[in-house]
């Protein structure tokens, strides 16, 4: 039977998908092939179809033990004789299968890589005719990729142990150019015929958001989008999975968790509940992953940033396998970078590998800060040339927010990096620009540089946002180390000399509440949330009593009022509160931020909205007289008993 008849007879399709025909013809002529095709591109057919026609047996090496049964069942449905061999079989079943394989009962054998070089399996393949070895998820052989499986390195040994070398097909959905080369070398593909069909998934909408409260953002999204349809929420840690599931279910959202620390039964049950639409959402770590082929997942939301673009592309790519419109939303927060760096550091990697991991992470951070087309950023990462400047289906292409010229600010930042001899990281540069009295800054004499304090009017967050955007556009280089340092690049001169203008989204800088826009003490007195203020006073009193000191030593009323106005939810925001330095943050930050976050949840507050409102409500009075502010503050301090 020719390949077109087989396609129709067994699979029921009239045409091949892109790349399939080329690879199948290659395999049929005995050549090695390499297929890089996107998720749902139809990779399985590239070895299943030849398996039917070729004499002998096709061995499919797959890391997905949990899916092998399903794969074999669906072969069965099509009338294709297949079986699998992995650690889930007991000894009797295992030997029975080997017997059946010897008798020629099967055309396809799925096998876990760990089994390949066991003596039982080696003996088996000596007795049968292997015509094709298909390596599924071939990127798992790369130590640089995110799914490295050491057992994949056993594959070449296995192939070489065969009396006659069969054709080898390597297939994957994610591979950068470097990883493609590694796959070829490590598996030992011989002059492979390649089909690289592109990484674009036009039905996926990409979005990066930077919410000040992730939970309320998520709740709002779930209320308004794909209400009765399935979605995945990825988190970085097991702990976050657990707590998020609790918060969601407490608020009536149908959700279950999935992570490696759960018992196998619970994991299996939760996965099935999700797959069979018994629950709407699965909240998971990256343990929930490869091979999940539920076709109708309408959204994949990353509650935390994953470790690199490959991991992101693969996880987000689980949305919309059926080709229908679906959302891929990445929630960015600087704390996630810290978390990912911590994970890299704790992995005991070689220096070289650690550097690569930092670089990979940085690419994703850049993705979060670029204002160029997000889809194009993904395609470029995988070595593909974008066809258009704008895809019109990502948050950047559809965002019509106003851009402001921040060339002067960019020049100040670049000059500062130069003045501190390109020897410090983001936070120190920000401290210098803001004129911080931080001990280290003073110790290192950075307060003597000409750029000390030249951006006092901006919050740390706003400056960080500008720096990150400059990095994403190549005007600043950030070294790939444990302690990354900011350096100028050849492009920096273009901005420093005023040859190019630099723009940024106004909203993002505004949302960070620059000091310029901050309220005066008088305005705060009118705007703060009284109920929250009282609760803050309560924990202040508790702390003070425990320590045997007066409450105002912990925080002045004016600081509590600022908290009850701006609702700081993380370290950066907390440090923007008047009177909240690093020591205070260390001692009390957790208690106060915790209370504020609980309060926001309890009252279902939209923080961004409240902040904007406090600003607009008072914008009419915004002569914003810093002098008056200082008098007020002094008076406050006096009233609170300070000298
Ligand atoms: P991948 O492994 O690349 O993610 P699959 O092999 O699971 O993708 O195929 C994705 C879907 O596309 C499956 O439902 C499969 O039956 C279908 N498919 C494969 N080849 C064709 C084809 N030539 N025409 C139509 N549908 C196809």
XYZ file of C-alpha atoms and ligand atoms in Angstrom:
670
model
C 0.000 0.000 0.000
C 1.384 3.460 -0.777
C 1.629 6.147 1.849
C -1.436 8.061 0.607
C -3.655 4.998 0.801
C -2.364 4.190 4.270
C -3.008 7.778 5.332
C -6.635 7.460 4.255
C -7.246 3.842 5.261
C -5.725 3.817 8.731
C -5.768 7.451 9.773
C -8.729 8.749 7.795
C -6.934 11.840 6.465
C -6.788 13.071 2.874
C -3.701 15.238 3.081
C -0.493 15.360 4.959
C 0.245 18.132 7.385
C 3.261 20.310 6.703
C 6.506 18.309 6.876
C 4.902 14.891 7.308
C 5.223 13.711 3.727
C 8.873 14.675 3.505
C 9.773 12.857 6.701
C 7.726 9.769 5.868
C 9.270 9.470 2.421
C 12.693 9.885 3.996
C 12.070 7.104 6.473
C 10.634 4.853 3.755
C 13.805 5.267 1.731
C 15.874 4.205 4.755
C 17.169 7.648 5.714
C 17.474 9.194 9.137
C 15.094 12.105 9.627
C 14.717 15.011 12.003
C 11.336 16.668 12.520
C 10.928 19.898 14.446
C 7.210 20.532 14.329
C 5.036 22.511 16.716
C 2.748 20.922 19.258
C -0.119 19.206 17.432
C 1.851 19.417 14.205
C 1.296 15.679 13.680
C 4.641 14.188 14.647
C 3.303 10.782 15.675
C 2.061 10.037 12.189
C 5.610 10.437 10.874
C 6.616 7.124 12.444
C 3.241 5.423 12.839
C 2.505 5.485 9.125
C 5.859 4.043 7.998
C 5.552 1.417 10.759
C 2.554 -0.009 8.945
C 4.335 -0.354 5.635
C 7.871 -1.275 6.662
C 8.832 -4.883 7.275
C 9.678 -5.583 10.886
C 9.074 -3.532 13.965
C 9.232 0.177 14.833
C 10.598 1.002 18.252
C 9.317 4.281 19.687
C 11.409 5.710 22.504
C 9.257 7.963 24.640
C 9.789 9.512 28.072
C 6.084 9.559 28.799
C 5.399 6.337 30.632
C 2.040 7.614 31.817
C 0.879 8.148 28.251
C 2.133 4.953 26.648
C -1.037 3.070 27.444
C -3.193 5.785 25.875
C -0.964 5.862 22.808
C -1.212 2.112 22.384
C -4.977 2.207 22.962
C -5.414 4.788 20.235
C -3.280 2.675 17.865
C -5.595 -0.188 18.671
C -8.575 1.974 17.707
C -7.012 2.496 14.287
C -6.303 -1.206 13.856
C -2.570 -0.865 14.402
C -0.939 -3.591 16.487
C 1.212 -1.934 19.141
C 2.364 -2.491 22.708
C 4.552 -0.857 25.338
C 7.299 -1.861 27.702
C 7.955 0.138 30.827
C 8.252 -0.131 34.583
C 4.477 -0.313 35.113
C 4.402 -3.963 33.932
C 4.852 -6.819 36.367
C 7.316 -9.564 35.505
C 4.762 -12.006 34.061
C 3.161 -9.377 31.862
C 6.584 -8.196 30.789
C 7.798 -11.639 29.671
C 4.477 -12.349 27.955
C 4.854 -9.161 25.923
C 8.397 -10.079 24.957
C 7.096 -13.446 23.735
C 4.338 -11.822 21.720
C 6.810 -9.389 20.184
C 9.059 -12.319 19.185
C 6.066 -13.988 17.560
C 5.599 -10.888 15.398
C 2.306 -9.819 16.962
C 3.180 -6.086 17.022
C 4.323 -3.456 14.521
C 5.024 -0.723 17.075
C 6.700 -1.035 20.462
C 6.785 1.959 22.809
C 9.651 1.748 25.233
C 10.997 3.941 28.024
C 14.636 4.951 27.491
C 15.693 3.340 30.779
C 14.714 -0.085 29.373
C 16.739 0.087 26.178
C 20.043 -1.318 27.352
C 18.717 -3.891 29.782
C 19.795 -7.426 28.900
C 16.213 -8.624 28.393
C 15.520 -5.922 25.869
C 18.865 -6.300 24.092
C 18.219 -10.039 23.770
C 14.779 -9.330 22.413
C 15.893 -6.969 19.678
C 18.538 -9.480 18.572
C 15.679 -11.848 17.719
C 13.539 -9.402 15.776
C 13.876 -7.169 12.751
C 13.905 -3.499 13.801
C 13.242 -1.335 10.766
C 12.822 2.069 12.447
C 13.760 3.665 15.755
C 11.674 6.766 16.494
C 12.901 9.100 19.218
C 9.969 11.114 20.504
C 10.593 14.340 22.464
C 14.140 14.214 21.123
C 15.108 17.464 22.875
C 15.271 15.466 26.124
C 18.764 14.381 25.067
C 20.068 17.916 25.326
C 21.658 18.867 28.597
C 21.034 22.509 27.737
C 17.314 22.096 27.289
C 14.762 22.237 30.046
C 13.657 18.604 29.886
C 17.000 16.842 30.008
C 16.678 13.106 30.724
C 20.017 11.416 31.341
C 18.549 8.110 30.142
C 18.218 9.620 26.650
C 22.011 9.490 26.417
C 21.624 5.686 26.310
C 19.909 5.872 22.935
C 23.004 5.929 20.660
C 24.477 2.950 22.522
C 21.259 1.061 21.900
C 21.116 1.958 18.208
C 24.741 0.921 17.731
C 24.131 -2.389 19.418
C 21.672 -3.449 16.718
C 23.053 -5.891 14.133
C 21.728 -3.827 11.269
C 21.376 -0.123 11.846
C 17.737 0.865 11.163
C 16.552 4.297 10.048
C 16.279 6.712 12.969
C 13.623 9.416 13.266
C 14.069 12.154 15.868
C 11.073 14.354 16.631
C 10.396 17.291 18.909
C 8.383 20.481 19.213
C 10.940 22.675 20.923
C 14.514 23.129 19.930
C 16.719 26.127 19.393
C 19.381 25.927 16.693
C 21.974 24.838 19.271
C 19.719 22.096 20.547
C 18.962 20.870 17.017
C 22.719 20.428 16.514
C 23.012 18.617 19.812
C 20.167 16.258 18.959
C 21.874 15.351 15.676
C 25.265 14.804 17.279
C 24.228 13.007 20.410
C 21.760 10.630 18.811
C 24.248 10.160 15.971
C 21.826 10.915 13.140
C 23.413 10.206 9.767
C 22.897 12.961 7.223
C 19.281 13.383 8.338
C 16.542 14.713 6.143
C 15.100 17.639 8.045
C 11.651 19.150 8.295
C 11.532 22.221 10.465
C 8.044 23.513 9.974
C 8.097 26.568 12.178
C 7.092 27.407 15.687
C 4.217 29.749 15.145
C 0.862 28.865 16.689
C -1.365 31.557 15.190
C -4.392 30.651 17.307
C -2.549 31.465 20.542
C -2.829 34.965 21.975
C 0.285 35.912 23.968
C 0.138 38.381 26.804
C 2.448 39.610 29.549
C 0.836 41.272 32.557
C 2.397 42.913 35.596
C -0.409 42.953 38.134
C 0.184 44.390 41.569
C -2.055 41.651 42.924
C -1.806 38.411 40.997
C -4.681 36.723 42.761
C -7.206 39.454 42.035
C -5.986 39.590 38.436
C -6.490 35.845 38.122
C -9.923 35.970 39.754
C -11.028 38.734 37.417
C -9.719 36.850 34.399
C -11.521 33.672 35.429
C -14.744 35.593 35.976
C -14.703 37.119 32.522
C -13.032 34.617 30.204
C -13.750 31.106 28.948
C -16.111 30.671 31.849
C -16.961 27.023 31.406
C -13.770 25.918 29.738
C -10.516 24.362 30.833
C -7.278 26.051 31.729
C -3.925 25.446 33.374
C -2.351 27.782 35.923
C 1.366 27.117 36.266
C 3.193 28.024 39.478
C 6.892 27.839 40.309
C 6.631 25.875 43.531
C 4.562 23.175 45.173
C 3.769 25.555 48.001
C 2.282 28.117 45.643
C 0.229 25.396 43.971
C -1.210 24.310 47.304
C -2.027 27.799 48.517
C -3.462 28.950 45.202
C -5.752 25.926 44.929
C -7.026 26.730 48.403
C -7.617 30.393 47.596
C -9.376 29.568 44.330
C -11.596 26.867 45.768
C -12.412 29.077 48.782
C -13.752 31.576 46.297
C -15.813 28.981 44.509
C -13.557 28.286 41.529
C -13.428 24.678 40.391
C -9.732 23.812 40.642
C -7.362 21.007 41.634
C -3.615 20.924 42.130
C -0.843 18.865 40.595
C 2.789 18.640 41.658
C 5.557 16.131 42.196
C 5.152 16.087 45.969
C 1.625 14.670 45.852
C 0.912 10.996 46.207
C 0.683 9.176 42.874
C -3.008 8.432 43.393
C -4.009 12.012 44.101
C -1.976 13.192 41.140
C -3.579 10.650 38.866
C -7.058 11.510 40.129
C -6.556 15.261 39.730
C -5.134 14.819 36.234
C -8.108 12.682 35.238
C -10.611 15.084 36.764
C -9.073 17.776 34.600
C -8.793 15.690 31.447
C -12.417 14.534 31.752
C -13.708 18.068 32.421
C -14.791 17.260 35.956
C -12.884 20.352 37.131
C -12.233 23.542 35.231
C -8.694 24.391 36.265
C -5.551 22.528 37.136
C -3.020 24.501 39.157
C 0.335 22.839 38.625
C 4.090 22.958 38.742
C 6.016 22.027 35.626
C 5.612 18.383 36.703
C 2.287 18.585 34.873
C 3.384 18.538 31.401
C 4.907 16.749 28.568
C 2.424 14.741 26.601
C -0.695 16.360 28.026
C -2.742 16.259 24.881
C -6.093 17.614 26.019
C -7.073 19.492 22.885
C -9.442 22.103 24.317
C -7.370 23.901 26.946
C -8.459 27.515 26.434
C -5.924 29.284 28.619
C -2.541 28.670 30.140
C -1.685 31.243 32.774
C 1.755 31.416 34.308
C 1.273 32.650 37.848
C 5.063 32.652 38.127
C 7.621 33.027 35.407
C 9.147 29.716 34.267
C 12.879 29.252 33.912
C 13.336 30.006 30.249
C 11.693 30.596 26.904
C 11.716 26.945 25.899
C 9.899 25.912 29.052
C 7.478 28.789 28.562
C 6.787 27.955 24.919
C 6.180 24.326 25.713
C 3.954 24.956 28.738
C 1.991 27.773 27.120
C 1.747 25.635 23.981
C -0.560 23.221 25.782
C -3.311 25.727 25.090
C -5.368 25.397 21.934
C -4.094 22.130 20.490
C -7.384 21.949 18.613
C -6.481 25.120 16.721
C -9.169 27.229 18.412
C -8.407 30.667 19.876
C -6.741 30.384 23.303
C -4.832 32.617 25.719
C -1.266 32.321 26.994
C -0.752 34.808 29.799
C 2.460 35.316 31.685
C 2.242 37.169 34.991
C 5.484 38.952 35.565
C 6.857 39.952 38.918
C 10.483 40.703 39.764
C 10.269 38.312 42.718
C 9.914 35.437 40.239
C 13.318 36.209 38.766
C 14.805 35.943 42.226
C 12.988 32.632 42.705
C 14.297 31.231 39.416
C 17.838 32.371 40.185
C 17.607 30.682 43.526
C 16.532 27.459 41.814
C 19.468 27.702 39.381
C 21.898 28.271 42.256
C 20.577 25.337 44.209
C 21.050 22.951 41.310
C 24.818 22.573 41.698
C 25.526 23.118 38.036
C 28.860 23.546 36.350
C 29.898 27.173 35.805
C 29.317 26.907 32.079
C 25.853 25.458 32.466
C 24.936 27.963 35.151
C 25.846 30.794 32.773
C 23.642 29.305 30.058
C 20.761 28.987 32.515
C 21.100 32.650 33.488
C 21.203 33.678 29.830
C 18.109 31.616 29.088
C 16.293 33.141 32.017
C 17.284 36.615 30.881
C 15.714 36.021 27.475
C 12.401 35.398 29.157
C 12.838 38.465 31.363
C 13.462 40.457 28.180
C 10.289 38.953 26.714
C 8.416 40.400 29.693
C 9.816 43.864 29.129
C 9.832 44.249 25.407
C 7.232 46.367 23.702
C 7.830 44.614 20.381
C 5.595 41.814 19.104
C 5.663 38.943 21.623
C 5.082 36.266 18.985
C 8.095 37.525 17.059
C 10.220 37.375 20.203
C 9.316 33.701 20.533
C 10.006 32.949 16.873
C 13.345 34.769 16.970
C 14.358 32.764 20.035
C 13.861 29.551 18.089
C 15.857 30.892 15.170
C 12.920 31.656 12.926
C 12.640 34.842 10.938
C 9.313 36.596 11.596
C 7.306 37.408 8.484
C 5.637 40.547 9.823
C 6.530 43.264 12.313
C 3.272 42.819 14.151
C 1.145 39.715 14.624
C -1.900 41.594 15.905
C -2.606 38.759 18.295
C -0.447 39.564 21.301
C -0.758 42.097 24.091
C 1.965 44.311 22.657
C 0.535 44.444 19.136
C -2.950 45.168 20.452
C -1.886 47.583 23.168
C -2.649 51.135 22.155
C -1.343 52.749 25.320
C 0.472 56.017 25.059
C 4.258 55.987 24.728
C 6.320 58.665 26.432
C 9.773 59.875 25.516
C 12.145 58.911 28.332
C 15.405 59.525 26.479
C 16.678 61.827 29.244
C 15.911 59.226 31.908
C 17.610 56.561 29.794
C 20.677 58.806 29.465
C 20.776 59.281 33.230
C 20.623 55.536 33.788
C 23.336 54.777 31.224
C 25.572 57.537 32.629
C 25.126 56.133 36.100
C 26.183 52.669 34.942
C 29.261 54.290 33.396
C 30.013 56.372 36.501
C 29.902 53.350 38.777
C 32.440 51.723 36.450
C 30.012 49.154 35.095
C 30.589 47.148 38.241
C 27.188 46.946 39.957
C 23.801 45.308 39.588
C 20.328 46.717 39.037
C 19.518 47.439 42.667
C 22.721 49.328 43.422
C 22.383 51.415 40.271
C 18.825 52.271 41.295
C 19.978 53.212 44.794
C 22.641 55.512 43.386
C 20.173 57.144 41.010
C 17.706 57.676 43.842
C 20.382 59.005 46.182
C 19.902 56.253 48.729
C 21.665 56.399 52.084
C 22.087 52.641 52.000
C 25.140 51.572 54.035
C 26.814 49.763 51.155
C 26.287 52.668 48.761
C 28.010 54.988 51.219
C 30.736 52.466 52.065
C 31.596 52.054 48.415
C 31.676 55.830 47.985
C 29.003 55.724 45.306
C 27.420 58.841 46.805
C 30.419 60.727 45.411
C 29.551 59.960 41.795
C 28.049 62.718 39.689
C 24.932 60.629 39.035
C 24.096 60.156 42.719
C 20.518 61.221 43.384
C 19.741 62.426 39.856
C 16.530 60.381 39.649
C 15.094 60.964 43.091
C 11.739 61.734 41.570
C 11.199 58.179 40.401
C 10.246 55.162 42.460
C 12.596 52.174 42.458
C 10.008 50.241 40.499
C 9.754 52.821 37.762
C 13.538 52.951 37.350
C 13.712 49.163 37.345
C 11.066 49.054 34.631
C 13.154 51.444 32.506
C 16.347 49.475 33.094
C 14.688 46.183 32.192
C 13.341 47.661 28.989
C 16.775 49.055 28.112
C 18.177 45.552 28.671
C 15.509 43.918 26.515
C 16.413 46.263 23.678
C 20.151 45.724 23.951
C 21.106 49.180 25.306
C 22.334 47.609 28.529
C 24.011 44.236 28.907
C 23.322 42.264 32.043
C 25.943 39.645 32.832
C 24.804 36.079 33.269
C 26.011 35.480 36.833
C 24.801 34.821 40.292
C 25.244 38.552 40.886
C 24.507 40.103 37.512
C 26.212 43.369 36.722
C 25.025 46.079 34.339
C 27.348 47.031 31.483
C 27.079 49.424 28.585
C 26.885 48.001 25.071
C 27.945 49.362 21.708
C 24.339 50.520 21.281
C 24.363 52.569 24.521
C 26.184 55.385 22.732
C 23.229 55.902 20.412
C 21.122 57.003 23.355
C 23.886 58.780 25.236
C 24.689 60.869 22.179
C 21.019 61.513 21.519
C 21.072 59.742 18.153
C 18.021 57.663 19.035
C 15.063 58.545 21.211
C 13.859 56.047 23.772
C 10.178 55.514 24.524
C 8.249 53.649 27.164
C 4.622 52.866 27.896
C 3.277 55.633 30.065
C 0.912 53.378 31.995
C 3.656 51.129 33.240
C 5.728 53.942 34.621
C 2.681 55.661 36.075
C 1.325 52.591 37.751
C 4.527 52.450 39.698
C 3.589 55.692 41.349
C 6.515 57.997 40.924
C 7.318 60.313 43.772
C 6.412 63.197 41.529
C 2.852 61.987 41.666
C 2.864 60.920 45.271
C 0.311 62.503 47.514
C 1.094 65.072 50.144
C 0.584 64.149 53.786
C -2.540 66.277 53.741
C -3.933 64.360 50.795
C -3.079 61.070 52.419
C -4.928 62.194 55.531
C -8.030 62.558 53.392
C -7.652 59.391 51.348
C -6.431 56.558 53.490
C -8.594 53.517 54.217
C -9.697 53.984 57.837
C -10.603 50.375 58.437
C -7.258 49.109 57.185
C -5.481 51.822 59.160
C -7.115 50.577 62.371
C -6.055 47.030 61.651
C -2.509 48.161 60.937
C -2.524 49.992 64.247
C -3.584 46.796 65.958
C -0.639 44.765 64.748
C 1.663 47.691 65.437
C 0.425 47.657 69.013
C 0.957 43.895 69.299
C 4.502 44.154 68.026
C 5.237 47.123 70.284
C 3.891 45.325 73.341
C 5.943 42.241 72.582
C 9.067 44.335 72.280
C 8.211 46.570 75.217
C 8.465 49.816 73.303
C 6.074 52.554 72.224
C 4.160 51.902 68.999
C 5.547 54.911 67.125
C 9.020 53.344 67.241
C 7.654 50.555 65.072
C 5.974 52.929 62.614
C 4.573 56.420 62.783
C 0.917 56.969 62.099
C 1.918 58.715 58.898
C 3.591 55.519 57.645
C 0.520 53.461 58.480
C -1.636 55.994 56.657
C 0.582 55.696 53.604
C 0.220 51.929 53.802
C -3.540 52.344 54.051
C -3.415 54.532 50.957
C -0.984 52.743 48.634
C -1.543 49.166 49.853
C 2.038 47.943 49.365
C 2.075 44.253 48.526
C 5.719 43.401 48.117
C 9.147 44.432 49.278
C 9.695 47.073 46.612
C 6.369 48.707 47.224
C 6.823 48.510 50.972
C 10.196 50.218 50.746
C 8.497 53.117 48.982
C 6.490 53.849 52.115
C 7.803 56.752 54.090
C 9.660 55.493 57.147
C 9.991 51.941 55.864
C 13.677 51.188 55.432
C 15.336 47.842 54.896
C 15.650 47.058 58.586
C 11.991 47.792 59.188
C 11.105 45.706 56.198
C 13.169 42.850 57.567
C 11.592 43.106 60.997
C 7.986 43.874 60.195
C 7.510 43.776 56.419
C 6.049 40.302 56.392
C 3.442 41.104 59.078
C 2.244 44.331 57.537
C 2.298 43.137 53.919
C 0.551 39.953 54.986
C -2.198 41.912 56.696
C -2.609 44.220 53.696
C -2.836 41.309 51.263
C -5.407 39.579 53.459
C -7.390 42.786 53.646
C -7.332 43.215 49.862
C -8.617 39.694 49.476
C -11.258 40.020 52.133
C -12.623 43.227 50.606
C -11.935 42.116 47.038
C -10.134 45.396 46.337
C -8.786 46.370 42.953
C -5.488 47.850 44.038
C -4.487 49.490 40.759
C -7.876 51.156 40.625
C -7.603 52.463 44.206
C -4.157 53.876 43.594
C -5.269 55.538 40.403
C -8.317 56.916 42.160
C -6.341 58.397 45.047
C -4.210 60.130 42.458
C -7.009 61.480 40.283
C -9.150 62.484 43.256
C -6.420 64.737 44.408
C -4.894 65.717 41.108
C -6.682 69.033 41.298
C -4.764 69.881 44.425
C -1.549 68.644 42.986
C 0.531 71.743 43.334
C 2.308 69.017 45.257
C 4.332 71.241 47.430
C 7.167 69.168 48.820
C 7.912 71.896 51.341
C 4.410 71.726 52.791
C 4.773 67.958 52.848
C 7.889 68.246 54.937
C 6.279 70.643 57.425
C 3.385 68.254 57.787
C 5.679 65.347 58.344
C 7.727 67.197 60.916
C 4.565 68.197 62.724
C 3.364 64.567 62.655
C 6.632 63.420 64.166
C 6.432 66.098 66.830
C 2.893 65.071 67.724
C 4.023 61.480 68.006
C 6.537 62.440 70.650
C 9.775 62.609 68.680
C 12.265 65.332 69.404
P 2.194 16.226 17.981
O 2.735 14.934 18.502
O 3.024 16.827 16.902
O 1.887 17.238 19.059
P 0.011 14.621 17.136
O 0.810 13.595 16.436
O -0.590 14.267 18.441
O 0.823 15.961 17.285
O -1.119 15.122 16.143
C -1.992 16.165 16.498
C -3.356 15.956 15.900
O -3.285 16.105 14.489
C -3.896 14.549 16.176
O -5.255 14.675 16.517
C -3.691 13.850 14.851
O -4.632 12.819 14.672
C -3.909 14.983 13.869
N -3.245 14.741 12.569
C -2.049 14.188 12.358
N -1.784 14.156 11.043
C -2.835 14.691 10.406
C -3.161 14.937 9.033
N -2.336 14.612 8.052
N -4.346 15.536 8.764
C -5.192 15.873 9.754
N -4.939 15.664 11.061
C -3.781 15.087 11.392
